[in-house]
Structures are given as C-alpha cells and as structure tokens.
C-alpha cells in the first residue's frame, strides 16, 4: 500500500502500526517527529498468515486466502491512520507499507537507511505475555541500524484491560474504582 510522498532517499520516520493503543500512540509521536525533521512518515503494518509462515506453506488454502489476509491488513492500517489523523489525513508526506512477515523483521528491513528513525509503542510488560509473544521492541533495538524510539505503554492500559475483562465476563463495572484509577494518572499522560 503506498499513499504519497517523495522518493525513498528523503529522511524517513518508520513507525510500527498494529492498531493497538500503543501503536496508535507511536503513530502520533512518529507524525510529530516527521514534521520536526521534515521527513516522510512510513507507517508499517506487518502481517503473517494465521499459524505462521510454516503452516501456510503446508496448506494449499493459504495461497488462496493470502489475498484476503493482506486485504484485512491493509484495512487495519487504513483504520489506524484514520483513527489517528481523521478523514483528512496526516497532512505530511506519507508512504504506508503492508509487509508480510514478522513485525520486528519487517520494521528493521524497512528502516534500513542511514537517516531513518524507527518509532515503536511498547507492548504489555507482563511475564506471561513476554513468554508467549516475542518482543518486537527488543528485536528492533538489537537489530536496527538506525535510532529506535520506544514509547512506554500508557498508565491507563491496565485499567482499560481490566474493563475489557469485566465486559467479557459480563461483570458490573466498578465506576468508583475506574474514577480512582483515572485520578492517579497525571493530566499530561
């Protein structure tokens, strides 16, 4: 997917986008950095077939479904761009990229020029999450040949996750607890 923008020789700010709250924060910050540096914004959404590349190679249906998976990834990226920039767009040079592969490798491969800046949102920090899913941020920090800016997760994220869990289990929302949680967060967060 390619929107608009000058040639790839211009300064670039590459940002990982997945549609998660952390990636939307990273996209906003990347836009600020791109404006500040007079650079082209490169939002990258990496996707893999369900079950990974190895299982996709074993299945004959994967070749037929790959177009649908890529179309869904493209739509997820469009939705993230619309959520952050609105219907009018970013009003800065932009080249959106859909990459097939693991997020870390796709981001490092895209941010391969000398003047690039790679921006990421840090994911959850829980032990179970770290064991089950490899960290894109850690991969990029150890493999990128350019500066990497990793933004910490919002302090409101645990409260939001708790609200989602309560909704999933159809439990009543404790609004007093939510109010106390939001009151602890600094106004500039």
Short mmCIF file of N, CA and C in Angstrom, two decimals:
data_model
loop_
_atom_site.label_atom_id
_atom_site.label_comp_id
_atom_site.label_asym_id
_atom_site.label_seq_id
_atom_site.Cartn_x
_atom_site.Cartn_y
_atom_site.Cartn_z
N UNK A 1 0.85 -1.16 0.00
CA UNK A 1 0.00 0.00 0.00
C UNK A 1 0.89 1.22 0.00
N UNK A 2 0.68 2.09 -0.88
CA UNK A 2 1.51 3.28 -0.98
C UNK A 2 0.61 4.49 -1.11
N UNK A 3 0.77 5.44 -0.23
CA UNK A 3 -0.04 6.65 -0.29
C UNK A 3 0.66 7.68 -1.17
N UNK A 4 1.38 8.58 -0.55
CA UNK A 4 2.07 9.61 -1.32
C UNK A 4 3.38 9.92 -0.62
N UNK A 5 4.24 10.60 -1.31
CA UNK A 5 5.49 11.01 -0.68
C UNK A 5 6.61 11.02 -1.67
N UNK A 6 7.69 11.71 -1.33
CA UNK A 6 8.84 11.79 -2.19
C UNK A 6 9.58 10.47 -2.26
N UNK A 7 10.68 10.47 -2.95
CA UNK A 7 11.45 9.24 -3.13
C UNK A 7 11.99 8.74 -1.80
N UNK A 8 12.46 7.50 -1.80
CA UNK A 8 12.92 6.89 -0.57
C UNK A 8 14.24 7.47 -0.09
N UNK A 9 14.87 8.38 -0.86
CA UNK A 9 16.13 8.98 -0.44
C UNK A 9 15.91 10.07 0.61
N UNK A 10 14.67 10.54 0.78
CA UNK A 10 14.38 11.57 1.77
C UNK A 10 14.47 10.98 3.18
N UNK A 11 14.62 11.86 4.18
CA UNK A 11 14.62 11.41 5.57
C UNK A 11 13.29 10.73 5.87
N UNK A 12 13.35 9.65 6.65
CA UNK A 12 12.15 8.87 6.92
C UNK A 12 11.98 8.62 8.42
N UNK A 13 10.72 8.59 8.84
CA UNK A 13 10.36 8.15 10.17
C UNK A 13 9.47 6.93 9.96
N UNK A 14 10.00 5.76 10.31
CA UNK A 14 9.29 4.50 10.14
C UNK A 14 8.63 4.17 11.47
N UNK A 15 7.35 3.80 11.43
CA UNK A 15 6.62 3.50 12.66
C UNK A 15 5.86 2.19 12.50
N UNK A 16 5.94 1.36 13.53
CA UNK A 16 5.20 0.10 13.55
C UNK A 16 3.76 0.36 13.96
N UNK A 17 2.82 -0.14 13.16
CA UNK A 17 1.40 0.06 13.41
C UNK A 17 0.72 -1.30 13.43
N UNK A 18 -0.07 -1.56 14.47
CA UNK A 18 -0.84 -2.80 14.53
C UNK A 18 -2.31 -2.53 14.82
N UNK A 19 -2.62 -1.31 15.20
CA UNK A 19 -3.98 -0.97 15.59
C UNK A 19 -4.15 -0.99 17.10
N UNK A 20 -3.15 -1.46 17.84
CA UNK A 20 -3.22 -1.48 19.30
C UNK A 20 -3.11 -0.06 19.84
N UNK A 21 -3.55 0.17 21.07
CA UNK A 21 -3.42 1.52 21.64
C UNK A 21 -1.96 2.00 21.65
N UNK A 22 -1.02 1.14 21.96
CA UNK A 22 0.39 1.53 21.97
C UNK A 22 0.88 1.93 20.59
N UNK A 23 0.43 1.23 19.56
CA UNK A 23 0.89 1.57 18.21
C UNK A 23 0.25 2.87 17.72
N UNK A 24 -0.95 3.18 18.19
CA UNK A 24 -1.58 4.45 17.80
C UNK A 24 -0.84 5.62 18.45
N UNK A 25 -0.40 5.44 19.70
CA UNK A 25 0.41 6.47 20.36
C UNK A 25 1.72 6.64 19.59
N UNK A 26 2.33 5.52 19.18
CA UNK A 26 3.59 5.59 18.42
C UNK A 26 3.37 6.30 17.09
N UNK A 27 2.24 6.06 16.44
CA UNK A 27 1.94 6.72 15.17
C UNK A 27 1.80 8.23 15.35
N UNK A 28 1.14 8.65 16.43
CA UNK A 28 1.03 10.09 16.70
C UNK A 28 2.41 10.71 16.92
N UNK A 29 3.23 10.04 17.72
CA UNK A 29 4.57 10.56 18.02
C UNK A 29 5.44 10.56 16.77
N UNK A 30 5.30 9.54 15.93
CA UNK A 30 6.07 9.48 14.69
C UNK A 30 5.70 10.63 13.77
N UNK A 31 4.42 11.01 13.74
CA UNK A 31 3.99 12.15 12.92
C UNK A 31 4.63 13.43 13.43
N UNK A 32 4.71 13.59 14.75
CA UNK A 32 5.36 14.76 15.33
C UNK A 32 6.83 14.79 14.93
N UNK A 33 7.50 13.64 15.04
CA UNK A 33 8.92 13.56 14.68
C UNK A 33 9.13 13.82 13.18
N UNK A 34 8.22 13.29 12.35
CA UNK A 34 8.34 13.51 10.89
C UNK A 34 8.20 14.99 10.56
N UNK A 35 7.27 15.68 11.20
CA UNK A 35 7.12 17.12 10.95
C UNK A 35 8.36 17.86 11.42
N UNK A 36 8.85 17.51 12.60
CA UNK A 36 10.02 18.18 13.17
C UNK A 36 11.26 17.99 12.31
N UNK A 37 11.41 16.83 11.69
CA UNK A 37 12.58 16.51 10.89
C UNK A 37 12.38 16.78 9.40
N UNK A 38 11.19 17.26 9.02
CA UNK A 38 10.81 17.41 7.60
C UNK A 38 11.05 16.10 6.87
N UNK A 39 10.55 15.03 7.45
CA UNK A 39 10.76 13.67 6.93
C UNK A 39 9.45 13.09 6.42
N UNK A 40 9.58 11.99 5.70
CA UNK A 40 8.43 11.25 5.21
C UNK A 40 8.04 10.24 6.28
N UNK A 41 6.75 10.15 6.58
CA UNK A 41 6.24 9.19 7.56
C UNK A 41 5.96 7.87 6.86
N UNK A 42 6.55 6.78 7.38
CA UNK A 42 6.35 5.44 6.82
C UNK A 42 5.67 4.55 7.85
N UNK A 43 4.34 4.53 7.94
CA UNK A 43 3.68 3.58 8.82
C UNK A 43 3.74 2.18 8.21
N UNK A 44 4.18 1.20 9.00
CA UNK A 44 4.35 -0.18 8.52
C UNK A 44 3.47 -1.10 9.34
N UNK A 45 2.64 -1.88 8.67
CA UNK A 45 1.87 -2.92 9.33
C UNK A 45 2.35 -4.25 8.77
N UNK A 46 2.90 -5.07 9.64
CA UNK A 46 3.38 -6.39 9.24
C UNK A 46 2.30 -7.42 9.56
N UNK A 47 2.16 -8.39 8.69
CA UNK A 47 1.16 -9.44 8.91
C UNK A 47 1.75 -10.79 8.55
N UNK A 48 1.22 -11.80 9.18
CA UNK A 48 1.59 -13.19 8.89
C UNK A 48 0.31 -14.00 8.75
N UNK A 49 0.36 -15.07 7.97
CA UNK A 49 -0.81 -15.94 7.91
C UNK A 49 -1.08 -16.55 9.28
N UNK A 50 -2.34 -16.82 9.60
CA UNK A 50 -2.64 -17.48 10.88
C UNK A 50 -1.84 -18.77 11.01
N UNK A 51 -1.19 -18.95 12.13
CA UNK A 51 -0.35 -20.14 12.33
C UNK A 51 1.08 -19.94 11.87
N UNK A 52 1.37 -18.80 11.24
CA UNK A 52 2.73 -18.52 10.79
C UNK A 52 3.01 -18.98 9.38
N UNK A 53 4.18 -18.62 8.90
CA UNK A 53 4.58 -18.92 7.52
C UNK A 53 4.73 -20.42 7.28
N UNK A 54 5.25 -21.14 8.27
CA UNK A 54 5.48 -22.57 8.09
C UNK A 54 4.17 -23.31 7.86
N UNK A 55 3.15 -23.03 8.65
CA UNK A 55 1.87 -23.70 8.44
C UNK A 55 1.21 -23.25 7.14
N UNK A 56 1.46 -22.00 6.72
CA UNK A 56 0.89 -21.52 5.47
C UNK A 56 1.50 -22.25 4.28
N UNK A 57 2.78 -22.58 4.37
CA UNK A 57 3.43 -23.32 3.28
C UNK A 57 2.90 -24.74 3.16
N UNK A 58 2.43 -25.27 4.25
CA UNK A 58 1.91 -26.65 4.25
C UNK A 58 0.47 -26.73 3.74
N UNK A 59 -0.23 -25.62 3.73
CA UNK A 59 -1.65 -25.62 3.38
C UNK A 59 -1.86 -25.07 1.96
N UNK A 60 -2.66 -25.77 1.19
CA UNK A 60 -2.98 -25.28 -0.16
C UNK A 60 -3.97 -24.12 -0.09
N UNK A 61 -4.77 -24.07 0.96
CA UNK A 61 -5.75 -23.00 1.09
C UNK A 61 -5.09 -21.66 1.40
N UNK A 62 -3.90 -21.70 1.98
CA UNK A 62 -3.22 -20.46 2.36
C UNK A 62 -2.93 -19.58 1.16
N UNK A 63 -2.60 -20.18 0.03
CA UNK A 63 -2.31 -19.39 -1.17
C UNK A 63 -3.56 -18.64 -1.63
N UNK A 64 -4.71 -19.27 -1.50
CA UNK A 64 -5.97 -18.65 -1.90
C UNK A 64 -6.35 -17.55 -0.90
N UNK A 65 -6.11 -17.81 0.39
CA UNK A 65 -6.52 -16.87 1.42
C UNK A 65 -5.54 -15.73 1.65
N UNK A 66 -4.34 -15.82 1.11
CA UNK A 66 -3.32 -14.79 1.34
C UNK A 66 -3.80 -13.42 0.88
N UNK A 67 -4.51 -13.34 -0.22
CA UNK A 67 -5.03 -12.06 -0.69
C UNK A 67 -6.02 -11.46 0.31
N UNK A 68 -6.87 -12.31 0.89
CA UNK A 68 -7.82 -11.82 1.89
C UNK A 68 -7.10 -11.34 3.13
N UNK A 69 -6.08 -12.07 3.58
CA UNK A 69 -5.33 -11.67 4.77
C UNK A 69 -4.62 -10.34 4.53
N UNK A 70 -4.06 -10.18 3.35
CA UNK A 70 -3.39 -8.92 3.04
C UNK A 70 -4.40 -7.78 2.95
N UNK A 71 -5.57 -8.03 2.39
CA UNK A 71 -6.62 -7.02 2.31
C UNK A 71 -7.06 -6.61 3.72
N UNK A 72 -7.19 -7.57 4.63
CA UNK A 72 -7.57 -7.25 6.02
C UNK A 72 -6.48 -6.43 6.71
N UNK A 73 -5.22 -6.75 6.43
CA UNK A 73 -4.11 -5.98 7.00
C UNK A 73 -4.14 -4.55 6.46
N UNK A 74 -4.40 -4.41 5.19
CA UNK A 74 -4.47 -3.07 4.56
C UNK A 74 -5.59 -2.26 5.20
N UNK A 75 -6.73 -2.90 5.42
CA UNK A 75 -7.86 -2.21 6.04
C UNK A 75 -7.54 -1.84 7.49
N UNK A 76 -6.83 -2.69 8.22
CA UNK A 76 -6.45 -2.39 9.59
C UNK A 76 -5.52 -1.17 9.63
N UNK A 77 -4.60 -1.09 8.67
CA UNK A 77 -3.70 0.07 8.60
C UNK A 77 -4.49 1.33 8.25
N UNK A 78 -5.40 1.24 7.31
CA UNK A 78 -6.22 2.41 6.96
C UNK A 78 -7.03 2.89 8.17
N UNK A 79 -7.59 1.93 8.91
CA UNK A 79 -8.38 2.28 10.10
C UNK A 79 -7.50 2.98 11.14
N UNK A 80 -6.28 2.48 11.35
CA UNK A 80 -5.36 3.10 12.32
C UNK A 80 -5.01 4.51 11.87
N UNK A 81 -4.72 4.69 10.59
CA UNK A 81 -4.40 6.03 10.08
C UNK A 81 -5.59 6.98 10.24
N UNK A 82 -6.79 6.47 9.97
CA UNK A 82 -8.00 7.28 10.12
C UNK A 82 -8.24 7.62 11.60
N UNK A 83 -8.00 6.66 12.51
CA UNK A 83 -8.18 6.91 13.95
C UNK A 83 -7.25 8.00 14.45
N UNK A 84 -6.03 8.03 13.94
CA UNK A 84 -5.04 9.00 14.42
C UNK A 84 -5.16 10.34 13.70
N UNK A 85 -5.32 10.31 12.38
CA UNK A 85 -5.28 11.55 11.60
C UNK A 85 -6.64 12.05 11.15
N UNK A 86 -7.69 11.27 11.34
CA UNK A 86 -9.01 11.67 10.90
C UNK A 86 -9.19 11.42 9.41
N UNK A 87 -10.29 11.86 8.89
CA UNK A 87 -10.62 11.64 7.48
C UNK A 87 -9.75 12.46 6.54
N UNK A 88 -9.23 13.59 7.02
CA UNK A 88 -8.44 14.48 6.16
C UNK A 88 -7.03 13.98 5.90
N UNK A 89 -6.55 13.07 6.71
CA UNK A 89 -5.21 12.54 6.52
C UNK A 89 -4.18 13.24 7.38
N UNK A 90 -2.94 12.86 7.20
CA UNK A 90 -1.85 13.31 8.07
C UNK A 90 -1.35 14.70 7.71
N UNK A 91 -1.62 15.19 6.52
CA UNK A 91 -1.12 16.47 6.05
C UNK A 91 0.40 16.55 6.14
N UNK A 92 1.06 15.45 5.87
CA UNK A 92 2.51 15.38 5.74
C UNK A 92 2.81 14.24 4.79
N UNK A 93 3.99 14.24 4.18
CA UNK A 93 4.30 13.17 3.24
C UNK A 93 4.23 11.82 3.92
N UNK A 94 3.56 10.87 3.27
CA UNK A 94 3.27 9.58 3.88
C UNK A 94 3.43 8.47 2.86
N UNK A 95 4.05 7.39 3.27
CA UNK A 95 4.12 6.19 2.44
C UNK A 95 3.81 5.00 3.32
N UNK A 96 2.57 4.52 3.25
CA UNK A 96 2.13 3.40 4.07
C UNK A 96 2.60 2.09 3.46
N UNK A 97 3.03 1.15 4.31
CA UNK A 97 3.60 -0.11 3.85
C UNK A 97 2.90 -1.27 4.54
N UNK A 98 2.49 -2.25 3.73
CA UNK A 98 1.99 -3.53 4.24
C UNK A 98 3.09 -4.54 3.96
N UNK A 99 3.60 -5.18 5.02
CA UNK A 99 4.71 -6.12 4.87
C UNK A 99 4.30 -7.49 5.37
N UNK A 100 4.58 -8.50 4.57
CA UNK A 100 4.30 -9.87 5.01
C UNK A 100 5.53 -10.39 5.74
N UNK A 101 5.34 -10.76 6.99
CA UNK A 101 6.43 -11.28 7.80
C UNK A 101 6.25 -10.88 9.25
N UNK A 102 7.22 -11.25 10.07
CA UNK A 102 7.14 -10.90 11.48
C UNK A 102 7.35 -9.40 11.65
N UNK A 103 6.70 -8.78 12.62
CA UNK A 103 6.80 -7.33 12.76
C UNK A 103 8.24 -6.83 12.95
N UNK A 104 9.01 -7.46 13.80
CA UNK A 104 10.37 -6.99 14.04
C UNK A 104 11.22 -6.98 12.79
N UNK A 105 11.20 -8.09 12.08
CA UNK A 105 12.00 -8.18 10.84
C UNK A 105 11.52 -7.20 9.79
N UNK A 106 10.20 -7.05 9.66
CA UNK A 106 9.65 -6.14 8.65
C UNK A 106 10.04 -4.69 8.96
N UNK A 107 10.00 -4.32 10.23
CA UNK A 107 10.34 -2.95 10.60
C UNK A 107 11.83 -2.67 10.41
N UNK A 108 12.67 -3.61 10.82
CA UNK A 108 14.12 -3.43 10.66
C UNK A 108 14.48 -3.38 9.17
N UNK A 109 13.84 -4.21 8.36
CA UNK A 109 14.11 -4.21 6.92
C UNK A 109 13.64 -2.91 6.27
N UNK A 110 12.56 -2.33 6.76
CA UNK A 110 12.07 -1.07 6.20
C UNK A 110 12.93 0.11 6.63
N UNK A 111 13.31 0.14 7.90
CA UNK A 111 14.14 1.24 8.42
C UNK A 111 15.61 0.90 8.21
N UNK A 112 16.02 0.84 6.96
CA UNK A 112 17.37 0.38 6.63
C UNK A 112 18.28 1.48 6.09
N UNK A 113 17.81 2.72 6.09
CA UNK A 113 18.63 3.81 5.57
C UNK A 113 19.28 4.59 6.71
N UNK A 114 20.35 5.27 6.38
CA UNK A 114 21.17 5.94 7.39
C UNK A 114 20.40 6.97 8.22
N UNK A 115 19.58 7.77 7.62
CA UNK A 115 18.89 8.84 8.34
C UNK A 115 17.54 8.46 8.91
N UNK A 116 17.20 7.19 8.92
CA UNK A 116 15.89 6.76 9.41
C UNK A 116 15.78 6.87 10.92
N UNK A 117 14.54 6.98 11.39
CA UNK A 117 14.20 6.87 12.80
C UNK A 117 13.08 5.85 12.87
N UNK A 118 13.22 4.87 13.75
CA UNK A 118 12.20 3.83 13.93
C UNK A 118 11.46 4.10 15.23
N UNK A 119 10.13 4.22 15.17
CA UNK A 119 9.31 4.53 16.34
C UNK A 119 8.39 3.35 16.62
N UNK A 120 8.36 2.93 17.89
CA UNK A 120 7.54 1.78 18.30
C UNK A 120 6.80 2.11 19.58
N UNK A 121 5.67 1.48 19.76
CA UNK A 121 4.97 1.52 21.04
C UNK A 121 5.30 0.25 21.80
N UNK A 122 5.69 0.39 23.05
CA UNK A 122 6.00 -0.79 23.86
C UNK A 122 4.69 -1.48 24.22
N UNK A 123 4.72 -2.79 24.16
CA UNK A 123 3.54 -3.58 24.48
C UNK A 123 3.42 -3.84 25.96
N UNK A 124 2.61 -4.83 26.29
CA UNK A 124 2.42 -5.20 27.69
C UNK A 124 3.71 -5.72 28.29
N UNK A 125 3.84 -5.55 29.57
CA UNK A 125 5.07 -5.95 30.24
C UNK A 125 4.91 -7.17 31.13
N UNK A 126 3.76 -7.81 31.12
CA UNK A 126 3.53 -8.96 31.99
C UNK A 126 4.40 -10.15 31.62
N UNK A 127 4.72 -10.98 32.61
CA UNK A 127 5.59 -12.13 32.40
C UNK A 127 4.99 -13.12 31.40
N UNK A 128 3.71 -13.42 31.55
CA UNK A 128 3.07 -14.38 30.64
C UNK A 128 3.10 -13.87 29.20
N UNK A 129 2.86 -12.60 29.03
CA UNK A 129 2.87 -12.02 27.68
C UNK A 129 4.28 -12.10 27.07
N UNK A 130 5.30 -11.82 27.87
CA UNK A 130 6.67 -11.88 27.37
C UNK A 130 7.08 -13.30 27.00
N UNK A 131 6.60 -14.28 27.75
CA UNK A 131 6.96 -15.67 27.47
C UNK A 131 6.28 -16.16 26.19
N UNK A 132 5.03 -15.79 25.99
CA UNK A 132 4.26 -16.31 24.86
C UNK A 132 4.52 -15.57 23.55
N UNK A 133 4.79 -14.28 23.62
CA UNK A 133 4.98 -13.49 22.40
C UNK A 133 6.32 -12.77 22.47
N UNK A 134 7.15 -12.95 21.46
CA UNK A 134 8.44 -12.25 21.46
C UNK A 134 8.23 -10.74 21.33
N UNK A 135 9.13 -9.99 21.91
CA UNK A 135 9.02 -8.54 21.93
C UNK A 135 9.53 -7.93 20.63
N UNK A 136 8.66 -7.22 19.95
CA UNK A 136 9.04 -6.52 18.73
C UNK A 136 10.05 -5.42 19.07
N UNK A 137 9.81 -4.72 20.17
CA UNK A 137 10.71 -3.65 20.58
C UNK A 137 12.12 -4.15 20.84
N UNK A 138 12.25 -5.26 21.56
CA UNK A 138 13.58 -5.82 21.83
C UNK A 138 14.27 -6.26 20.56
N UNK A 139 13.51 -6.87 19.65
CA UNK A 139 14.10 -7.29 18.38
C UNK A 139 14.63 -6.07 17.62
N UNK A 140 13.82 -5.04 17.54
CA UNK A 140 14.23 -3.85 16.78
C UNK A 140 15.41 -3.15 17.45
N UNK A 141 15.42 -3.08 18.77
CA UNK A 141 16.54 -2.44 19.47
C UNK A 141 17.85 -3.18 19.21
N UNK A 142 17.79 -4.49 19.11
CA UNK A 142 19.04 -5.25 18.93
C UNK A 142 19.44 -5.42 17.47
N UNK A 143 18.54 -5.21 16.51
CA UNK A 143 18.87 -5.45 15.11
C UNK A 143 18.85 -4.22 14.22
N UNK A 144 18.24 -3.12 14.67
CA UNK A 144 18.10 -1.94 13.80
C UNK A 144 19.44 -1.23 13.65
N UNK A 145 19.66 -0.71 12.45
CA UNK A 145 20.86 0.06 12.16
C UNK A 145 20.63 1.55 12.26
N UNK A 146 19.49 1.95 12.82
CA UNK A 146 19.15 3.36 12.96
C UNK A 146 18.66 3.60 14.38
N UNK A 147 18.49 4.85 14.78
CA UNK A 147 17.95 5.12 16.12
C UNK A 147 16.53 4.56 16.25
N UNK A 148 16.22 4.05 17.45
CA UNK A 148 14.90 3.48 17.73
C UNK A 148 14.31 4.21 18.91
N UNK A 149 13.10 4.71 18.75
CA UNK A 149 12.37 5.38 19.83
C UNK A 149 11.24 4.46 20.25
N UNK A 150 11.29 3.96 21.49
CA UNK A 150 10.26 3.06 22.00
C UNK A 150 9.49 3.82 23.07
N UNK A 151 8.18 3.96 22.86
CA UNK A 151 7.32 4.70 23.78
C UNK A 151 6.72 3.74 24.80
N UNK A 152 6.74 4.09 26.08
CA UNK A 152 6.19 3.20 27.09
C UNK A 152 4.68 3.10 26.98
N UNK A 153 4.10 2.01 27.50
CA UNK A 153 2.64 1.90 27.45
C UNK A 153 1.99 2.94 28.36
N UNK A 154 0.78 3.28 28.04
CA UNK A 154 0.03 4.26 28.82
C UNK A 154 -0.22 3.70 30.22
N UNK A 155 -0.18 4.56 31.23
CA UNK A 155 -0.50 4.08 32.57
C UNK A 155 -1.98 3.70 32.71
N UNK A 156 -2.80 4.10 31.74
CA UNK A 156 -4.22 3.74 31.77
C UNK A 156 -4.48 2.36 31.18
N UNK A 157 -3.49 1.77 30.53
CA UNK A 157 -3.69 0.50 29.86
C UNK A 157 -4.15 -0.62 30.78
N UNK A 158 -3.59 -0.79 32.00
CA UNK A 158 -4.10 -1.84 32.88
C UNK A 158 -5.57 -1.64 33.26
N UNK A 159 -5.97 -0.39 33.47
CA UNK A 159 -7.37 -0.12 33.80
C UNK A 159 -8.27 -0.46 32.61
N UNK A 160 -7.82 -0.14 31.41
CA UNK A 160 -8.60 -0.46 30.21
C UNK A 160 -8.70 -1.97 30.03
N UNK A 161 -7.60 -2.69 30.24
CA UNK A 161 -7.61 -4.15 30.13
C UNK A 161 -8.55 -4.77 31.16
N UNK A 162 -8.54 -4.23 32.37
CA UNK A 162 -9.44 -4.74 33.41
C UNK A 162 -10.90 -4.51 33.02
N UNK A 163 -11.20 -3.35 32.44
CA UNK A 163 -12.57 -3.07 31.99
C UNK A 163 -12.98 -4.03 30.88
N UNK A 164 -12.06 -4.34 29.96
CA UNK A 164 -12.36 -5.30 28.89
C UNK A 164 -12.63 -6.69 29.46
N UNK A 165 -11.82 -7.10 30.44
CA UNK A 165 -12.04 -8.41 31.06
C UNK A 165 -13.40 -8.46 31.74
N UNK A 166 -13.74 -7.39 32.45
CA UNK A 166 -15.03 -7.37 33.14
C UNK A 166 -16.17 -7.43 32.12
N UNK A 167 -16.03 -6.77 30.99
CA UNK A 167 -17.05 -6.83 29.95
C UNK A 167 -17.16 -8.23 29.37
N UNK A 168 -16.01 -8.87 29.15
CA UNK A 168 -16.01 -10.22 28.58
C UNK A 168 -16.72 -11.20 29.51
N UNK A 169 -16.55 -11.03 30.80
CA UNK A 169 -17.18 -11.92 31.78
C UNK A 169 -18.56 -11.40 32.20
N UNK A 170 -18.98 -10.31 31.59
CA UNK A 170 -20.28 -9.68 31.87
C UNK A 170 -20.43 -9.33 33.35
N UNK A 171 -19.37 -8.81 33.94
CA UNK A 171 -19.38 -8.36 35.32
C UNK A 171 -19.69 -6.87 35.35
N UNK A 172 -20.26 -6.42 36.44
CA UNK A 172 -20.57 -5.00 36.57
C UNK A 172 -19.28 -4.20 36.65
N UNK A 173 -19.28 -3.05 36.03
CA UNK A 173 -18.11 -2.17 36.05
C UNK A 173 -18.14 -1.35 37.33
N UNK A 174 -17.05 -1.39 38.08
CA UNK A 174 -16.91 -0.61 39.31
C UNK A 174 -16.46 0.79 38.91
N UNK A 175 -17.41 1.69 38.72
CA UNK A 175 -17.07 3.04 38.24
C UNK A 175 -16.27 3.81 39.27
N UNK A 176 -16.46 3.55 40.54
CA UNK A 176 -15.68 4.23 41.57
C UNK A 176 -14.21 3.87 41.47
N UNK A 177 -13.93 2.61 41.21
CA UNK A 177 -12.54 2.16 41.04
C UNK A 177 -11.92 2.80 39.81
N UNK A 178 -12.69 2.86 38.72
CA UNK A 178 -12.19 3.47 37.49
C UNK A 178 -11.88 4.96 37.73
N UNK A 179 -12.75 5.62 38.46
CA UNK A 179 -12.54 7.03 38.76
C UNK A 179 -11.25 7.24 39.54
N UNK A 180 -11.00 6.37 40.53
CA UNK A 180 -9.78 6.46 41.32
C UNK A 180 -8.55 6.20 40.44
N UNK A 181 -8.64 5.22 39.53
CA UNK A 181 -7.53 4.91 38.63
C UNK A 181 -7.21 6.11 37.74
N UNK A 182 -8.23 6.72 37.16
CA UNK A 182 -8.01 7.85 36.27
C UNK A 182 -7.50 9.07 37.03
N UNK A 183 -7.87 9.22 38.30
CA UNK A 183 -7.42 10.35 39.09
C UNK A 183 -5.92 10.27 39.38
N UNK A 184 -5.38 9.05 39.42
CA UNK A 184 -3.94 8.88 39.71
C UNK A 184 -3.05 9.21 38.53
N UNK A 185 -3.61 9.26 37.33
CA UNK A 185 -2.81 9.50 36.14
C UNK A 185 -2.59 11.00 35.98
N UNK A 186 -1.34 11.41 35.72
CA UNK A 186 -1.08 12.85 35.53
C UNK A 186 -1.86 13.39 34.33
N UNK A 187 -2.25 14.66 34.37
CA UNK A 187 -3.07 15.24 33.29
C UNK A 187 -2.38 15.22 31.93
N UNK A 188 -1.07 15.22 31.86
CA UNK A 188 -0.39 15.26 30.56
C UNK A 188 -0.12 13.88 29.98
N UNK A 189 -0.61 12.81 30.63
CA UNK A 189 -0.33 11.44 30.13
C UNK A 189 -1.19 11.10 28.94
#
